[in-house]
Tab-separated table of C-alpha atoms and ligand atoms in Angstrom:
chain	number	residue	atom	x	y	z
A	929	MET	CA	-2.035	13.329	-20.053
A	930	SER	CA	1.167	14.179	-18.269
A	931	GLY	CA	1.741	11.111	-16.132
A	932	ARG	CA	0.804	7.521	-15.395
A	933	VAL	CA	-0.616	6.376	-12.078
A	934	TYR	CA	-0.875	2.850	-10.681
A	935	ILE	CA	-2.618	1.947	-7.416
A	936	PHE	CA	-1.904	-1.089	-5.232
A	937	LEU	CA	-4.905	-2.293	-3.268
A	938	GLY	CA	-5.503	-5.245	-0.939
A	939	PRO	CA	-5.423	-6.458	2.661
A	940	PRO	CA	-2.336	-6.090	4.870
A	941	GLY	CA	0.363	-8.681	4.259
A	942	GLY	CA	-0.471	-9.255	0.596
A	943	GLY	CA	2.857	-7.855	-0.546
A	944	LYS	CA	1.629	-4.484	-1.858
A	945	GLY	CA	4.738	-2.689	-0.603
A	946	THR	CA	7.189	-5.202	-2.064
A	947	GLN	CA	5.450	-5.311	-5.429
A	948	ALA	CA	4.855	-1.561	-5.625
A	949	LYS	CA	8.556	-0.973	-5.011
A	950	LYS	CA	9.525	-3.415	-7.771
A	951	LEU	CA	7.105	-1.785	-10.189
A	952	SER	CA	8.393	1.659	-9.281
A	953	GLU	CA	11.926	0.512	-10.209
A	954	GLU	CA	10.682	-1.126	-13.416
A	955	PHE	CA	8.769	1.967	-14.544
A	956	SER	CA	11.069	4.588	-12.972
A	957	LEU	CA	8.153	6.171	-11.154
A	958	PRO	CA	8.198	7.204	-7.479
A	959	HIS	CA	6.767	4.737	-4.959
A	960	ILE	CA	4.444	6.679	-2.665
A	961	VAL	CA	3.792	4.824	0.592
A	962	MET	CA	0.988	6.361	2.621
A	963	GLY	CA	1.906	4.341	5.735
A	964	ASP	CA	5.482	5.743	5.597
A	965	ILE	CA	4.200	9.305	5.153
A	966	LEU	CA	2.038	8.851	8.257
A	967	ARG	CA	4.805	7.143	10.257
A	968	ASN	CA	7.087	10.101	9.419
A	969	VAL	CA	4.454	12.522	10.680
A	970	VAL	CA	4.209	10.496	13.911
A	971	ARG	CA	7.990	10.730	14.327
A	972	THR	CA	7.885	14.523	14.330
A	973	GLY	CA	6.021	14.334	17.651
A	974	SER	CA	3.772	17.244	16.557
A	975	ASP	CA	0.105	17.432	17.584
A	976	VAL	CA	-0.886	16.068	14.189
A	977	GLY	CA	1.675	13.302	14.658
A	978	LYS	CA	0.249	12.417	18.051
A	979	LEU	CA	-3.234	12.270	16.606
A	980	ALA	CA	-2.122	9.998	13.731
A	981	GLU	CA	-0.250	7.760	16.186
A	982	GLU	CA	-3.437	6.933	18.077
A	983	TYR	CA	-4.892	5.419	14.914
A	984	LEU	CA	-1.745	3.686	13.681
A	985	GLU	CA	-1.161	2.040	17.059
A	986	ARG	CA	-4.617	0.491	16.966
A	987	GLY	CA	-4.563	-0.532	13.318
A	988	LEU	CA	-7.342	1.931	12.460
A	989	LEU	CA	-7.457	4.296	9.501
A	990	VAL	CA	-6.249	7.837	10.132
A	991	PRO	CA	-9.125	10.297	9.461
A	992	ASP	CA	-9.645	11.116	5.802
A	993	ASP	CA	-9.135	14.881	6.009
A	994	LEU	CA	-5.617	14.513	7.403
A	995	THR	CA	-4.665	11.621	5.110
A	996	ILE	CA	-5.982	13.377	2.012
A	997	ASP	CA	-4.121	16.619	2.835
A	998	LEU	CA	-0.871	14.712	3.261
A	999	ALA	CA	-1.398	12.751	0.039
A	1000	ARG	CA	-2.242	15.890	-1.915
A	1001	GLU	CA	0.844	17.692	-0.663
A	1002	ARG	CA	3.093	14.731	-1.574
A	1003	LEU	CA	1.610	14.030	-5.010
A	1004	LYS	CA	1.977	17.622	-6.143
A	1005	ARG	CA	5.739	17.550	-5.712
A	1006	ASP	CA	8.056	17.713	-8.699
A	1007	ASP	CA	9.188	14.094	-8.619
A	1008	CYS	CA	5.573	13.033	-9.260
A	1009	LYS	CA	5.117	14.878	-12.512
A	1010	GLU	CA	5.650	11.785	-14.689
A	1011	GLY	CA	3.216	9.857	-12.497
A	1012	PHE	CA	3.597	7.554	-9.464
A	1013	ILE	CA	2.873	4.190	-7.889
A	1014	LEU	CA	0.481	4.445	-4.941
A	1015	ASP	CA	0.779	2.022	-2.046
A	1016	GLY	CA	-1.804	2.332	0.746
A	1017	PHE	CA	-3.745	5.218	-0.781
A	1018	PRO	CA	-6.654	5.432	-1.363
A	1019	ARG	CA	-8.148	3.240	1.363
A	1020	THR	CA	-11.675	4.681	1.493
A	1021	ILE	CA	-14.208	5.731	-1.127
A	1022	ASN	CA	-13.832	9.324	0.036
A	1023	GLN	CA	-10.059	9.159	-0.537
A	1024	ALA	CA	-10.618	7.615	-3.974
A	1025	GLU	CA	-12.967	10.417	-4.974
A	1026	GLU	CA	-10.492	13.064	-3.803
A	1027	LEU	CA	-7.710	11.304	-5.670
A	1028	GLU	CA	-9.754	11.394	-8.845
A	1029	ILE	CA	-10.114	15.167	-8.536
A	1030	LEU	CA	-6.407	15.546	-7.894
A	1031	LEU	CA	-5.471	13.388	-10.886
A	1032	LYS	CA	-7.663	15.548	-13.086
A	1033	ASP	CA	-5.926	18.681	-11.783
A	1034	LEU	CA	-2.524	17.135	-12.421
A	1035	ALA	CA	-3.648	15.766	-15.818
A	1036	HIS	CA	-2.469	12.271	-14.864
A	1037	SER	CA	-4.111	9.122	-16.134
A	1038	LEU	CA	-5.085	6.308	-13.783
A	1039	GLU	CA	-3.711	3.289	-15.640
A	1040	ARG	CA	-4.504	0.271	-13.471
A	1041	ILE	CA	-5.512	-0.724	-9.961
A	1042	ILE	CA	-3.562	-3.805	-8.911
A	1043	TYR	CA	-5.545	-5.726	-6.350
A	1044	ILE	CA	-3.471	-8.305	-4.449
A	1045	TRP	CA	-5.529	-10.622	-2.295
A	1046	ILE	CA	-4.508	-13.097	0.419
A	1047	PRO	CA	-6.430	-14.803	3.238
A	1048	LEU	CA	-5.961	-13.710	6.870
A	1049	GLU	CA	-3.972	-16.855	7.842
A	1050	VAL	CA	-1.321	-16.059	5.226
A	1051	ALA	CA	-1.209	-12.396	6.279
A	1052	LEU	CA	-0.655	-13.408	9.908
A	1053	LEU	CA	2.193	-15.726	8.993
A	1054	ARG	CA	3.856	-13.148	6.801
A	1055	LEU	CA	3.516	-10.121	9.040
A	1056	SER	CA	4.601	-11.900	12.216
A	1057	GLU	CA	8.004	-12.470	10.587
A	1058	ARG	CA	8.270	-9.094	8.921
A	1059	ARG	CA	11.008	-6.754	10.085
A	1060	SER	CA	11.245	-3.103	9.053
A	1061	CYS	CA	14.118	-0.638	9.122
A	1062	ARG	CA	13.557	2.287	11.475
A	1063	GLU	CA	15.692	4.566	9.305
A	1064	CYS	CA	14.848	3.933	5.637
A	1065	GLY	CA	11.680	1.825	5.888
A	1066	ALA	CA	13.201	-1.162	4.018
A	1067	VAL	CA	11.224	-4.341	4.658
A	1068	TYR	CA	12.567	-7.856	5.287
A	1069	HIS	CA	11.023	-11.218	6.043
A	1070	LEU	CA	12.917	-13.528	8.400
A	1071	LYS	CA	12.288	-16.525	6.125
A	1072	PHE	CA	11.614	-15.268	2.589
A	1073	ASN	CA	13.808	-12.185	2.413
A	1074	PRO	CA	16.130	-12.322	5.421
A	1075	PRO	CA	18.568	-9.500	6.165
A	1076	GLN	CA	22.271	-10.494	6.040
A	1077	GLY	CA	22.900	-9.424	9.648
A	1078	ASP	CA	21.117	-7.761	12.550
A	1079	VAL	CA	20.834	-4.364	10.873
A	1080	CYS	CA	19.412	-3.008	7.607
A	1081	GLU	CA	21.580	-3.987	4.625
A	1082	LYS	CA	20.797	-0.751	2.855
A	1083	CYS	CA	21.506	1.854	5.523
A	1084	GLY	CA	22.669	0.053	8.663
A	1085	GLY	CA	19.502	1.171	10.512
A	1086	GLU	CA	17.915	-0.771	13.345
A	1087	LEU	CA	15.463	-3.518	12.347
A	1088	TYR	CA	12.272	-3.832	14.379
A	1089	GLN	CA	8.851	-5.434	14.325
A	1090	ARG	CA	6.150	-2.838	13.696
A	1091	HIS	CA	3.758	-2.632	16.628
A	1092	ASP	CA	0.862	-3.043	14.192
A	1093	ASP	CA	2.356	-6.279	12.806
A	1094	LYS	CA	1.464	-8.043	16.097
A	1095	GLU	CA	-1.257	-10.647	15.730
A	1096	GLU	CA	-4.200	-8.876	17.372
A	1097	ILE	CA	-3.504	-5.645	15.484
A	1098	VAL	CA	-3.150	-7.464	12.156
A	1099	LYS	CA	-6.598	-8.985	12.789
A	1100	GLU	CA	-7.978	-5.502	13.429
A	1101	ARG	CA	-6.313	-4.149	10.262
A	1102	PHE	CA	-7.903	-6.989	8.314
A	1103	LEU	CA	-11.341	-6.093	9.678
A	1104	VAL	CA	-10.767	-2.439	8.848
A	1105	TYR	CA	-9.748	-3.489	5.337
A	1106	GLU	CA	-12.936	-5.551	4.906
A	1107	ARG	CA	-15.121	-2.734	6.180
A	1108	GLU	CA	-13.553	0.382	4.679
A	1109	THR	CA	-11.248	-0.523	1.814
A	1110	LYS	CA	-12.934	-3.504	0.156
A	1111	PRO	CA	-15.761	-1.329	-1.214
A	1112	LEU	CA	-13.092	0.255	-3.430
A	1113	ILE	CA	-12.929	-2.961	-5.410
A	1114	ASP	CA	-16.421	-2.448	-6.764
A	1115	TYR	CA	-15.728	1.252	-7.195
A	1116	TYR	CA	-12.736	0.532	-9.440
A	1117	LYS	CA	-14.254	-2.552	-11.074
A	1118	THR	CA	-16.918	-0.370	-12.653
A	1119	LYS	CA	-14.139	1.746	-14.159
A	1120	GLY	CA	-12.781	-1.411	-15.867
A	1121	LYS	CA	-9.214	-0.951	-14.660
A	1122	LEU	CA	-8.907	-3.522	-11.904
A	1123	LEU	CA	-6.372	-6.353	-12.134
A	1124	PHE	CA	-6.770	-9.286	-9.767
A	1125	ILE	CA	-3.449	-10.767	-8.615
A	1126	GLU	CA	-3.142	-13.858	-6.419
A	1127	GLY	CA	-1.008	-12.848	-3.424
A	1128	LYS	CA	-0.214	-16.295	-2.008
A	1129	ASN	CA	2.597	-16.912	-4.520
A	1130	GLY	CA	6.274	-16.002	-4.157
A	1131	ILE	CA	7.564	-12.459	-4.694
A	1132	GLN	CA	8.977	-13.014	-8.191
A	1133	GLU	CA	5.999	-15.006	-9.413
A	1134	ILE	CA	3.597	-12.296	-8.274
A	1135	PHE	CA	5.700	-9.643	-9.967
A	1136	GLU	CA	5.813	-11.525	-13.273
A	1137	ASN	CA	2.075	-11.983	-13.045
A	1138	ILE	CA	1.643	-8.234	-12.554
A	1139	LEU	CA	3.916	-7.380	-15.489
A	1140	SER	CA	2.211	-9.806	-17.835
A	1141	SER	CA	-1.228	-8.602	-16.758
A	1142	LEU	CA	-0.173	-5.001	-17.316
A	1143	SER	CA	1.225	-5.701	-20.757
A	1144	GLY	CA	-1.903	-7.563	-21.856
A	1145	SER	CA	-4.251	-5.476	-23.959
A	1146	GLU	CA	-7.133	-6.078	-21.564
A	1147	PRO	CA	-7.018	-6.204	-17.763
A	1148	ARG	CA	-7.627	-9.644	-16.297
A	1149	PRO	CA	-11.189	-10.067	-15.162
A	1150	ALA	CA	-11.373	-9.288	-11.458
A	1151	ARG	CA	-12.696	-12.013	-9.189
A	1152	PRO	CA	-15.611	-11.165	-6.967
A	1153	ALA	CA	-14.692	-8.873	-4.063
A	1154	GLY	CA	-12.973	-10.795	-1.273
A	1155	GLY	CA	-11.183	-13.232	-3.575
B	1785	LIG	P1	0.526	0.315	6.007
B	1785	LIG	O1	1.971	0.586	6.244
B	1785	LIG	O2	0.091	0.570	4.602
B	1785	LIG	O3	0.127	-1.052	6.492
B	1785	LIG	O4	-0.294	1.374	6.902
B	1785	LIG	C1	-0.085	1.409	8.304
B	1785	LIG	C2	-1.155	2.220	8.983
B	1785	LIG	O5	-1.118	3.586	8.517
B	1785	LIG	C3	-2.584	1.771	8.734
B	1785	LIG	O6	-2.954	0.694	9.579
B	1785	LIG	C4	-3.352	3.056	9.076
B	1785	LIG	O7	-3.392	3.283	10.467
B	1785	LIG	C5	-2.436	4.127	8.464
B	1785	LIG	N1	-2.769	4.386	7.042
B	1785	LIG	C6	-2.015	4.042	5.957
B	1785	LIG	N2	-2.610	4.431	4.814
B	1785	LIG	C7	-3.770	5.045	5.178
B	1785	LIG	C8	-4.838	5.652	4.464
B	1785	LIG	N3	-4.859	5.712	3.116
B	1785	LIG	N4	-5.869	6.172	5.174
B	1785	LIG	C9	-5.875	6.140	6.515
B	1785	LIG	N5	-4.917	5.567	7.252
B	1785	LIG	C10	-3.862	5.015	6.605
């Protein structure tokens, strides 16, 4: 096998992005964020970008054919040859099946699926105070990880609240997660590679939990789907 692949799975607001980034630094593997890839396509203003925007704005999943093409193109790049950490992909069974084919082509091994679960109330609290950088995508939380000033500490970019972090859209994203992404838990459970991680804890505690679960010889038993 030429590379190692880890997938972060779970509802919005569980901290997938934060934890995936930390793991990517720990393992020196690229952090591939499907939401950022799609937001970048939207920014181009192309027809494809306009199409993707309609879904992102409403908290719905972008159609599989487009998402899978974009993922495939990104994961075949040179920086991914030692493997990668996936954040936000796959989100449907169809995407998971396509990913499996791609991993076979690339001769990568799927090491673990890290499933971070939180209830809707916690997601709403977290996402309503989340601020993102328009330039580099860095993420802050007004209470738990506040920026030093009004702009991004890393690049000086403008901080803003994502449109889809507003309450009614977060609720929609949660429903979409329940309907379309949660079936992946059973899909991966049968492959015996799913780790269940409690997402209500603090950032460092969650990360230590992930590292210790990953270093254990056996994955932690996954709780029933839905937590
Ligand atoms: P995220 O930043 O991961 O919360 O994703 C933001 C939005 O991007 C989602 O609400 C979807 O509209 C879109 N998106 C991200 N990942 C996917 C995916 N794997 N499949 C389809 N749409 C996605």
